[in-house]
XYZ file of C-alpha atoms in Angstrom:
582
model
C -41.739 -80.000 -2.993
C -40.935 -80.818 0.585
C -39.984 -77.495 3.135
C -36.171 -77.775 3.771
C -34.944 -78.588 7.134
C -34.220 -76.177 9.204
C -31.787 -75.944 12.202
C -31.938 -73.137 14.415
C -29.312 -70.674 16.292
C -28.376 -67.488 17.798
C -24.949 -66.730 15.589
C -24.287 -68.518 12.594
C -20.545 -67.681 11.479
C -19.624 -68.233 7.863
C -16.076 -69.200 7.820
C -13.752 -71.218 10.358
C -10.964 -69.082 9.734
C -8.755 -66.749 12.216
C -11.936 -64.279 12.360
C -14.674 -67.045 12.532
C -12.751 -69.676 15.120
C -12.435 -66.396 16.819
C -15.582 -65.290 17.155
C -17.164 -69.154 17.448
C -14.724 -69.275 20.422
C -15.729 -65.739 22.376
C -19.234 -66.465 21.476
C -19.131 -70.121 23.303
C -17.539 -68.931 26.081
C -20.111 -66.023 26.574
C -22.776 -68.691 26.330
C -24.137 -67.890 23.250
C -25.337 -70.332 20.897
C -23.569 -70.415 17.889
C -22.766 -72.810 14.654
C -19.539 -72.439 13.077
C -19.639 -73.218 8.816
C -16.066 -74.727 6.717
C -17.133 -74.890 3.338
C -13.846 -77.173 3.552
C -13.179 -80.803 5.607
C -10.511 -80.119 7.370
C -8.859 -76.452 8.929
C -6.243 -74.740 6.915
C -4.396 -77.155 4.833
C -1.113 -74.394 4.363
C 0.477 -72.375 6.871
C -0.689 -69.350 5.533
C -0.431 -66.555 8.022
C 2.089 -66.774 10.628
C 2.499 -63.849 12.735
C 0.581 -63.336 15.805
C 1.027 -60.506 17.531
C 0.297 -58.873 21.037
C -2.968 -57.871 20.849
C -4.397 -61.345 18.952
C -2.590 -63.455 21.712
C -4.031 -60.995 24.215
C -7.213 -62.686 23.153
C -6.093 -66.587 23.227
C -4.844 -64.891 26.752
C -8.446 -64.214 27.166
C -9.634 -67.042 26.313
C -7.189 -69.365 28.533
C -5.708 -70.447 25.336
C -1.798 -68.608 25.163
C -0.356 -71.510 26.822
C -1.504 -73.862 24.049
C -0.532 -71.387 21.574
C 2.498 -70.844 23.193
C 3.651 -74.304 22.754
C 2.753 -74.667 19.386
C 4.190 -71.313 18.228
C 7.500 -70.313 17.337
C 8.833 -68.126 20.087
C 9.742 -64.362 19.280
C 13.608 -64.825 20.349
C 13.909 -67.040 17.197
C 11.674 -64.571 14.616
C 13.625 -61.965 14.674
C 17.162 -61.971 12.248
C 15.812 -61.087 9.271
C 18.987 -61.529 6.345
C 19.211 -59.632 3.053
C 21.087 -62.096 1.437
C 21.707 -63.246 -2.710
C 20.263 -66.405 -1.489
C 20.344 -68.646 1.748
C 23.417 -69.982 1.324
C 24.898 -66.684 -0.597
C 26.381 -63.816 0.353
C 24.227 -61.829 2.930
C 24.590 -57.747 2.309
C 22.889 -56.919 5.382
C 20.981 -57.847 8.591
C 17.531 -56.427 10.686
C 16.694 -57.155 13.799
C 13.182 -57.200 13.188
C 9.667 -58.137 14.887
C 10.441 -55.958 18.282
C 14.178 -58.314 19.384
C 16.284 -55.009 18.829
C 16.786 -54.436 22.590
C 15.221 -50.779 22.467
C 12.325 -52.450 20.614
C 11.929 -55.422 22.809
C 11.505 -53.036 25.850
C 9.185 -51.291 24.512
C 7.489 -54.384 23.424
C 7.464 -55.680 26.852
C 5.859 -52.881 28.521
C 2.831 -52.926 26.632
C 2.058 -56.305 27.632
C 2.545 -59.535 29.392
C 1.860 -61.349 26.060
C 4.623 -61.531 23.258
C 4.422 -61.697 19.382
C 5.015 -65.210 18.353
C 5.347 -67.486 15.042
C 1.887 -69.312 15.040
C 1.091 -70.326 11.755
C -2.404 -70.830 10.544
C -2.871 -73.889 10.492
C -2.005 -75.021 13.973
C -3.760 -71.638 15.084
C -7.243 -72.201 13.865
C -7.524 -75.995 15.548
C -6.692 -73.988 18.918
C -9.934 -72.099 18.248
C -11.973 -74.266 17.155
C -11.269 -77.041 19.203
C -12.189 -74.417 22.430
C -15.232 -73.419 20.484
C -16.505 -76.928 20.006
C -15.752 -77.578 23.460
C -17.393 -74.603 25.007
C -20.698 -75.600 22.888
C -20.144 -74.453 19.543
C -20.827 -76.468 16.879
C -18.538 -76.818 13.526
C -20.003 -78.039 10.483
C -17.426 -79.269 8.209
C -17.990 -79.397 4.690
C -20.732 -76.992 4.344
C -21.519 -73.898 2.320
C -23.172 -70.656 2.482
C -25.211 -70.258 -0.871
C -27.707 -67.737 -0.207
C -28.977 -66.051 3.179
C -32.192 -63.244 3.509
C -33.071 -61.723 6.624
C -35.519 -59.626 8.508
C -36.525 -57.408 11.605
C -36.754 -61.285 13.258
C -33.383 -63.042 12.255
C -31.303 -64.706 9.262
C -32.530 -67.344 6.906
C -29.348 -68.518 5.395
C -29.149 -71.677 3.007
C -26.485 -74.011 3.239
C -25.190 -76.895 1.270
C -23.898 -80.046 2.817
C -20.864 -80.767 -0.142
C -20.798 -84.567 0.877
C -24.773 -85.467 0.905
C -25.861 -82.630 -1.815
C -28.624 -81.567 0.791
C -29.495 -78.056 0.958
C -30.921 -76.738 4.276
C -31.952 -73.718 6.064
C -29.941 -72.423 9.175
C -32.269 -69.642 10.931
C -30.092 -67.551 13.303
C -30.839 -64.134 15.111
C -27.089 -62.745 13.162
C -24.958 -63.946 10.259
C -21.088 -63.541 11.000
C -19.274 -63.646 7.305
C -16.123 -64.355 7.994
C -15.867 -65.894 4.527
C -12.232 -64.403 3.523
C -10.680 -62.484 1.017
C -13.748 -63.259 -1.970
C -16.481 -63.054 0.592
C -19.694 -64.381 -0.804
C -21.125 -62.680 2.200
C -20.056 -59.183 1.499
C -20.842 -59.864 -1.800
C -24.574 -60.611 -1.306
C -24.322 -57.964 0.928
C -23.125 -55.620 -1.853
C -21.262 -53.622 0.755
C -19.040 -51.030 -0.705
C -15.419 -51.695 -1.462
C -12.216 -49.208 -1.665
C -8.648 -50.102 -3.537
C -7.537 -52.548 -6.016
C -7.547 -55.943 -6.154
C -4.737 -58.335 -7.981
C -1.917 -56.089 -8.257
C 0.599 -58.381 -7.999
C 0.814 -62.154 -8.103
C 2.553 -64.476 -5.926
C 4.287 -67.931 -5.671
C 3.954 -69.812 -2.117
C 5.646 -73.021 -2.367
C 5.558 -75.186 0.883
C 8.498 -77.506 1.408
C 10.699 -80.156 3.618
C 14.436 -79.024 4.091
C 16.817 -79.173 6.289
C 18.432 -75.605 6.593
C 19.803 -75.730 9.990
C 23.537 -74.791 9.077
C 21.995 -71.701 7.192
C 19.337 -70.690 9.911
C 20.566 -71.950 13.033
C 22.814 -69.043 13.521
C 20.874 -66.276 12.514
C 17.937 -67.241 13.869
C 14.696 -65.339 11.684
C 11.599 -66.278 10.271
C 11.831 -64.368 6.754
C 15.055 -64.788 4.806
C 14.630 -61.832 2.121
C 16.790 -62.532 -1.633
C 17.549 -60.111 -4.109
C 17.525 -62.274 -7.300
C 17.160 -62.002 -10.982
C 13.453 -62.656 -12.295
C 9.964 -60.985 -11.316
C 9.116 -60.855 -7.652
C 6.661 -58.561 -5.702
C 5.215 -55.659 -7.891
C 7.977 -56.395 -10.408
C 10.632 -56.464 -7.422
C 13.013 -58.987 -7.624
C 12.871 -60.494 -4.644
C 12.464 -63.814 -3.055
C 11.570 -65.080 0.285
C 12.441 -68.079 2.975
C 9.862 -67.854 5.493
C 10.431 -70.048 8.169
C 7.204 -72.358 9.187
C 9.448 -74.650 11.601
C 12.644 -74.016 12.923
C 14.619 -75.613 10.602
C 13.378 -77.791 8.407
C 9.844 -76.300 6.962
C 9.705 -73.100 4.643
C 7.139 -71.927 2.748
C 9.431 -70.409 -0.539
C 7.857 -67.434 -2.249
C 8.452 -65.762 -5.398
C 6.502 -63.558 -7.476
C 4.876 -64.305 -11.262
C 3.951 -61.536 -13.827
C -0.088 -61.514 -13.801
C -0.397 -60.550 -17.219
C 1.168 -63.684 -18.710
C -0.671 -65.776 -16.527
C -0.365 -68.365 -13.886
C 2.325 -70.539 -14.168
C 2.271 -74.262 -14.245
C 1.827 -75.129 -10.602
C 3.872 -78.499 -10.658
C 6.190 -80.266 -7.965
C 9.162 -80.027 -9.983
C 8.476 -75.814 -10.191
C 8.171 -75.708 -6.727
C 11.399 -77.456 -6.383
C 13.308 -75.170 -8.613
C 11.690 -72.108 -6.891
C 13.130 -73.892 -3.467
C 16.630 -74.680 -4.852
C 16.606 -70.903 -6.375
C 16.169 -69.279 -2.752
C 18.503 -71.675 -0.969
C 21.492 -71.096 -3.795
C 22.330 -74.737 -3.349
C 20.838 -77.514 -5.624
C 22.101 -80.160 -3.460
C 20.166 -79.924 -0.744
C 16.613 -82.635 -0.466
C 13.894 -80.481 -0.865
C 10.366 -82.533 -0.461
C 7.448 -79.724 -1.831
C 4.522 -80.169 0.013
C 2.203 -77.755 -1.615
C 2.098 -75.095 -4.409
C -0.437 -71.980 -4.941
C -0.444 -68.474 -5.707
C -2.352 -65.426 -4.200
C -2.603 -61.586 -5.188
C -1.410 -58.627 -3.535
C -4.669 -56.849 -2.759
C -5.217 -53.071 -1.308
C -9.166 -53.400 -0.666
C -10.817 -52.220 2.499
C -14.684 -51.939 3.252
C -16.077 -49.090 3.984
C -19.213 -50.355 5.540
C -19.032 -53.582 7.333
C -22.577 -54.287 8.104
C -26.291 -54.311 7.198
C -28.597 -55.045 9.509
C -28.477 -58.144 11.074
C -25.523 -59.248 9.000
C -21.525 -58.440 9.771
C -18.599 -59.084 7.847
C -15.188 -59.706 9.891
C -11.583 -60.674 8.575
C -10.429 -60.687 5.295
C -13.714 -59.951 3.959
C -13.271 -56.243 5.036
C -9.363 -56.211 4.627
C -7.534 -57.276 2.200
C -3.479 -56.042 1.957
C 0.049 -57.536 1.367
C 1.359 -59.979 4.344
C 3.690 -56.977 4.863
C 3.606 -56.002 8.819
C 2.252 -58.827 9.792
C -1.540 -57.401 10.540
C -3.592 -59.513 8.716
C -4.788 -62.611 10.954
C -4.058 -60.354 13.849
C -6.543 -57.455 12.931
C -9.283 -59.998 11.925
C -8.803 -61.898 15.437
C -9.283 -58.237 16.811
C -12.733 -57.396 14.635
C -14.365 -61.063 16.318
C -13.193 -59.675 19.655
C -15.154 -56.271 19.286
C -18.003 -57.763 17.720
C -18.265 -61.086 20.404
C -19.313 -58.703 23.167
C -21.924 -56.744 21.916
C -23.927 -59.729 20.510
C -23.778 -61.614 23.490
C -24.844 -58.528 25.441
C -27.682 -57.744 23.013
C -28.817 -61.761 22.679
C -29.395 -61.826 26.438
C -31.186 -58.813 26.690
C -28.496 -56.866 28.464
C -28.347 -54.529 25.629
C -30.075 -52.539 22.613
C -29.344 -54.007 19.483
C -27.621 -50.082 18.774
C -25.000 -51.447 20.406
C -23.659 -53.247 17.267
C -23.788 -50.169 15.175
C -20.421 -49.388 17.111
C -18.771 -52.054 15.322
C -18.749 -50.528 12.130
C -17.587 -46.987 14.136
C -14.895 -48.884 16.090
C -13.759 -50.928 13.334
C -13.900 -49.218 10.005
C -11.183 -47.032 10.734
C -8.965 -49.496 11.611
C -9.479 -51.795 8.306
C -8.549 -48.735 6.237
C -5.235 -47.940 8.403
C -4.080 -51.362 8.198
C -4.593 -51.799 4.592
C -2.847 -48.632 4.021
C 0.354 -49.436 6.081
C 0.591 -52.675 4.283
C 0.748 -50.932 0.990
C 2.926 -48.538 2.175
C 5.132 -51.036 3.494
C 5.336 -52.229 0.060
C 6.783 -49.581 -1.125
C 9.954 -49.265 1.191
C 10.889 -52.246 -1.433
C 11.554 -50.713 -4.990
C 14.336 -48.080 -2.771
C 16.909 -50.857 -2.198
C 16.794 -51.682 -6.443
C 17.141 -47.921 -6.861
C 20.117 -48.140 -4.200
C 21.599 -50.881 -6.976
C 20.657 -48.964 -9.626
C 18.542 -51.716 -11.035
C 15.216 -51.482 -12.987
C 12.664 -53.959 -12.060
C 13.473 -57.710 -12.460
C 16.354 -57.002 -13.584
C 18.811 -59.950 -15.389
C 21.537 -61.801 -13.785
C 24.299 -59.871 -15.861
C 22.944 -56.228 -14.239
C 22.782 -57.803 -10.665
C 25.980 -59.284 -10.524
C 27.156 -55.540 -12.093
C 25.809 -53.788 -9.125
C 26.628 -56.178 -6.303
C 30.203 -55.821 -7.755
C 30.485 -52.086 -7.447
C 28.582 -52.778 -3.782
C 31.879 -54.234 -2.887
C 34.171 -52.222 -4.870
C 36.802 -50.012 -2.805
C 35.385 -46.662 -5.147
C 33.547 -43.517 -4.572
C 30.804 -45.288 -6.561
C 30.826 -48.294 -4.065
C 31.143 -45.771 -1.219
C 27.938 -43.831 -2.400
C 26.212 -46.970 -3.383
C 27.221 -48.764 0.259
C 25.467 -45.945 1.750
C 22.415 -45.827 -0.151
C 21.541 -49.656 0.445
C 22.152 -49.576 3.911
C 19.482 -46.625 4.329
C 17.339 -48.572 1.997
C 17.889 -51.584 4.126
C 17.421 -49.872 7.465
C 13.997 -48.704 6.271
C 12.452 -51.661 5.334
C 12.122 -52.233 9.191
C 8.606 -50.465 8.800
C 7.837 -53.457 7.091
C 7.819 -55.619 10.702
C 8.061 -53.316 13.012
C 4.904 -50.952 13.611
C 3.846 -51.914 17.147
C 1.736 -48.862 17.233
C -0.527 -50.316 14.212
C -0.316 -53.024 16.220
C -1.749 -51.044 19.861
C -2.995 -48.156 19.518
C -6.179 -48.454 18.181
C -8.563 -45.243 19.518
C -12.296 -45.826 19.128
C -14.425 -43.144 18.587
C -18.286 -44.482 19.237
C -21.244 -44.218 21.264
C -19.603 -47.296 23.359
C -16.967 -44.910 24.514
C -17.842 -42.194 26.801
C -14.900 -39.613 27.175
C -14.226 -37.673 30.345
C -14.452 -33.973 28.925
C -10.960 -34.367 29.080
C -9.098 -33.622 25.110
C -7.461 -36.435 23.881
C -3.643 -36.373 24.870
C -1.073 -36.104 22.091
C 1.229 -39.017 21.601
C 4.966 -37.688 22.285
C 6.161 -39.938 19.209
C 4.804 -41.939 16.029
C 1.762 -43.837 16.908
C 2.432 -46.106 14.175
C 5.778 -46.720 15.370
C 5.233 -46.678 19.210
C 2.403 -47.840 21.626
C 1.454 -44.881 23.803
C -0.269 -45.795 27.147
C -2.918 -44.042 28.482
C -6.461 -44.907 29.879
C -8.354 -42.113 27.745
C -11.515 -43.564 26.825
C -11.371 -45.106 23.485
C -7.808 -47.117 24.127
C -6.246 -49.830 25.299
C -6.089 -50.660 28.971
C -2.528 -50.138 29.653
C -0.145 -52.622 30.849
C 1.217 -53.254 34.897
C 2.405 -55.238 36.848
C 0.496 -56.135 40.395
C 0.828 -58.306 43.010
C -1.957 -60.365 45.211
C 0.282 -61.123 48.003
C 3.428 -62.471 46.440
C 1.665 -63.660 43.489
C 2.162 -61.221 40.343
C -0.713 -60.831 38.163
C -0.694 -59.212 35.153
C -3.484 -56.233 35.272
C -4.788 -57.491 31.599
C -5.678 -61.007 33.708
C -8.339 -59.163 35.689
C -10.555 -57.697 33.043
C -12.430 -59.441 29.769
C -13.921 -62.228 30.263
C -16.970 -61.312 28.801
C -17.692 -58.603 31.330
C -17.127 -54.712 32.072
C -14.459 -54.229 34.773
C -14.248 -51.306 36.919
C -10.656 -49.969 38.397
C -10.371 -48.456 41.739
C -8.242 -46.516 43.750
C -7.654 -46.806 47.715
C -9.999 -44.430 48.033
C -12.330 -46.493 45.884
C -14.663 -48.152 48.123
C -18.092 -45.892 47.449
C -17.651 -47.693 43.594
C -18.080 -51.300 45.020
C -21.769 -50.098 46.073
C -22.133 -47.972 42.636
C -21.753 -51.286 40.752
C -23.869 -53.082 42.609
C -26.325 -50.312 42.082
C -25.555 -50.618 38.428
C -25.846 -54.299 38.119
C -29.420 -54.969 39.996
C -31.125 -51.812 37.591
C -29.221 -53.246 34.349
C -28.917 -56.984 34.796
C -24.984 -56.132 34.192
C -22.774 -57.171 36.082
C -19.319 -54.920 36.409
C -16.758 -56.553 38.564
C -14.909 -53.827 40.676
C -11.239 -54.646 41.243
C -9.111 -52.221 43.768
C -5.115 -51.338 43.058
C -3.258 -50.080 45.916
C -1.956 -50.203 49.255
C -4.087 -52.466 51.102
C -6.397 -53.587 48.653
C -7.424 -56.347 45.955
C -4.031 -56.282 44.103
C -1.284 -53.603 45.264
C 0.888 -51.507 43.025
C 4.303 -52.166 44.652
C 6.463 -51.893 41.083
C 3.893 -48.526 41.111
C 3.223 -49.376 37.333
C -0.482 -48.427 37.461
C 0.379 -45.326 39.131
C 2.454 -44.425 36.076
C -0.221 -45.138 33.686
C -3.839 -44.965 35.313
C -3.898 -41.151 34.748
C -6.718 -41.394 37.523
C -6.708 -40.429 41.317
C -6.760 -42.679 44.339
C -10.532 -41.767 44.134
C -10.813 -42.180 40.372
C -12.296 -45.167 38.505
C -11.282 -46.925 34.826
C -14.567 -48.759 33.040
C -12.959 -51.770 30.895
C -14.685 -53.144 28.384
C -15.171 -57.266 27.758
C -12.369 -56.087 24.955
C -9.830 -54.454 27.152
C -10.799 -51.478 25.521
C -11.636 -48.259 28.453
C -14.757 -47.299 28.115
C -15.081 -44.333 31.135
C -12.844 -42.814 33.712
C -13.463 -41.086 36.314
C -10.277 -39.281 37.636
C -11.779 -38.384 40.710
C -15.026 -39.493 42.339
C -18.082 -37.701 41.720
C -20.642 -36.536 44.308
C -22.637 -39.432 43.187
C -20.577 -42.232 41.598
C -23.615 -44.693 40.949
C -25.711 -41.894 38.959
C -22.458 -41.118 37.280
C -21.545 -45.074 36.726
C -25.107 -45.670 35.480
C -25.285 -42.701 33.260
C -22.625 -43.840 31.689
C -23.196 -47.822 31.224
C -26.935 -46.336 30.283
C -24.989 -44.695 27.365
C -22.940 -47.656 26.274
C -25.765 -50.567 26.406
């Protein structure tokens, strides 16, 4: 028998999907060689997810890519009138204003970033990625398959099947990326440990052509929610529009009972499903597509085994509910990119990468909890109605009559729906999910300092602050009269270091730092008279540092170090510290 081929990388990433364009992208641009595997020919053939948040187009930002996105997304002024309606063309019995466009919401949206939360569905998202990743010197093998994979102290042997030749080959790398979605052959071969429960609830998504402008147009949104007879989400009866393109592309979705199977997936099903959500049978619906999915509450608990990671879906797996999906498996690629690069070139010890698991672990788990939880600020607005699950058209139309009716029962019932209304907003809007992620891990070295305690819900709200372990915050600065956004001076695949006017003895530190690691940390100054001045005096609201002081950003935008004053001997105290993170 003749020895299989074999073709030869640093990072091989199994899957091309929101965490594996990802990572093929970061990993290109840091120079690293790297082949990106779709078992599939083409990207993703549905729209899938849709939401993209602050923090995942804080990456594209990254990567030079939030313009493209930009243009190709759905903007966030047109995402947010979500309608509680009997159908689309029904009568509505309420109104959110959801995804961050309440104007208390959208301010605090706005000042924890120059990026916004847009509509970018999957599809048109993942050819942004990979298209930068092929150009940047990935390469993207369509059509191919991870079967098997076995590794060592040296590197990963993984075989792979070309589906259009047959051929089986061998693709050694130095690390395996799975990024292989929600039934991760990766993880699986892994046998990495799994929490929750999978298939608890089954859904419709039926992908269709229709004009809906003179239902949309004027309550601009991109879910339309439907309380309807028959068996929606976990036995809810609802139904959803969500809008792919403003106005004439919607994904309809409606919910099937698992335990009497999957329905007939045909056209004219999809159609009826379509017609059932709009509430009007005349209007030309075209159905472009038809699947189901489960509702899923399964997180990882490790993520990793030696030389082999898992990112996405295959650690994560929830309800669309928040929004967090795509957004959180963009984020895992982003944590991960950084330390491989640094440990490929030599810049770092392979420890390094035991961080991800630290970093990222926690953060799997909280999402996959808030989506479930989410889920359950559902079944109140049937109890508001009075209504057992799925219930039949007679008992809806009972309740939405004494809704309306001019009695102490309407009165009491009014009340209870619009509570139950007003608190599915958790459902979109947990910006601090979204931003306030606080890593605990030997690539984070705190300041002595206790962490501060957030004044209000950090699942609600983002709280800025520059203690190691979070998010750089957001400001404002200006280079002359040019205003630069302080997010547009870090990343890039390197460490950043903040300084004050008084700042200069940091600029030798770092180059102290740089020659005796082979690191390089860029120093940028904020203040009067230096690189980039504070005239709006945002970073002096939110640096938490002296004029003295330093802030240590990581390639992620994550802090890694402050300093709030200078020490005696900034470069011993600079290379103590980048000695503890590489």
């Amino acid at each position: 028998m003749s020895t299989p081929n074999i073709v030869e990388t640093d990072v091989l990433i199994a899957g091309a999907g929101p965490s594996g364009a990802t990572a093929g992208a970061l990993l290109a641009t840091y120079g690293v060689r790297c082949i990106v595997l779709n078992k599939y020919g083409s990207v993703a053939n549905t729209p899938r997810a849709h939401i993209t948040n602050q923090r995942a187009m804080e990456v594209l930002r990254s990567l030079g890519l939030e313009d493209e996105a930009r243009r190709a997304a759905t903007p966030q002024r047109l995402m947010g009138e979500h309608v509680w309606a009997t159908s689309m063309s029904g009568p509505e019995l309420g109104r959110l204003r959801t995804w961050y466009t309440h104007p208390h919401f959208q301010a605090e949206h706005d000042l924890a970033s120059p990026t916004s939360v847009c509509d970018l569905p999957q599809d048109l998202l993942e050819p942004i990625l990979l298209g930068a990743a092929t150009k940047r010197g990935a390469t993207l093998r369509v059509n191919t398959e991870l079967l098997s994979f076995t590794q060592d102290d040296d590197g990963v042997r993984t075989t792979v099947l070309d589906r259009v030749t047959g051929e089986e080959y061998v693709i050694a790398s130095k690390y395996l990326i799975g990024a292989d979605g929600g039934n991760s052959p990766v993880m699986e071969q892994l046998g990495l440990p799994l929490e929750g429960e999978m298939g608890l609830g089954g859904s419709i998504n039926v992908v269709f052509d229709a004009d809906l402008t003179h239902l949309a147009a004027h309550r601009p949104g991109d879910m339309y929610w439907f309380v309807q007879p028959g068996v929606g989400h976990d036995g809810n009866g609802i139904g959803v529009l969500r809008m792919v393109r403003p106005w004439n592309k919607w994904i309809g979705v409606w919910g099937y009972d698992l335990e009497q199977g999957t329905p007939d997936l045909t056209p004219e099903l999809g159609r009826s499903i379509a017609h059932q959500l709009i509430g009007d049978q005349s209007v030309p619906v075209q159905v472009e597509s038809i699947s189901t999915w489960a509702v899923n509450h399964v997180y990882a608990t490790q993520n990793h085994r030696g030389r082999v990671f898992c990112v996405g879906d295959a650690v994560h797996r929830h309800s669309p509910m928040n929004g967090l999906g795509s957004n959180t498996s963009v984020q895992d690629s982003f944590n991960l990119s950084w330390k491989l690069a640094l440990v490929l070139k030599g810049q770092a010890d392979p420890s390094l990468l035991t961080t991800y698991a630290d970093e990222r672990l926690p953060v799997a788990r909280q999402i996959v909890q808030r989506a479930t939880a989410s889920n359950g600020l559902m079944p109140p607005l049937f109890m508001a109605l009075h209504l057992p699950p799925a219930a039949g058209p007679e008992a809806l139309q009972a309740a939405l009559d004494t809704l309306e009716s001019p009695t102490p029962e309407g009165a009491e019932m009014r009340a209870a729906f619009d509570k139950a209304i007003e608190g599915t907003l958790m459902c979109f809007n947990t910006h601090g999910v979204e931003t306030n992620q606080s890593y605990r891990s030997a690539a984070v070295v705190t300041d002595g300092v206790p962490a501060p305690v957030a004044p209000r819900d950090e699942e609600v709200y983002y709280f800025a602050t520059t203690y190691p372990g979070r998010h750089l915050p957001h400001a404002w600065l200006l280079r002359g009269q040019e205003k630069v956004a302080l997010l547009d001076l870090v990343s890039r695949g390197r460490f950043t270091l903040l300084v004050g006017v008084q700042g200069n003895a940091w600029r030798a530190a770092a180059a102290d730092v740089a020659a005796a690691t082979g690191v390089e940390v860029d120093v940028v100054s904020i203040g009067r008279g230096c690189d980039y001045e504070d005239r709006y005096g945002d970073w002096a609201q939110v640096s938490e540092i002296g004029e003295s002081g330093a802030v240590l950003v990581r390639p992620d935008h994550i802090v890694g170090w402050r300093a709030v004053e200078q020490p005696e001997d900034p470069t011993a105290a600079l290379l103590r510290t980048m000695g503890s993170i590489l």
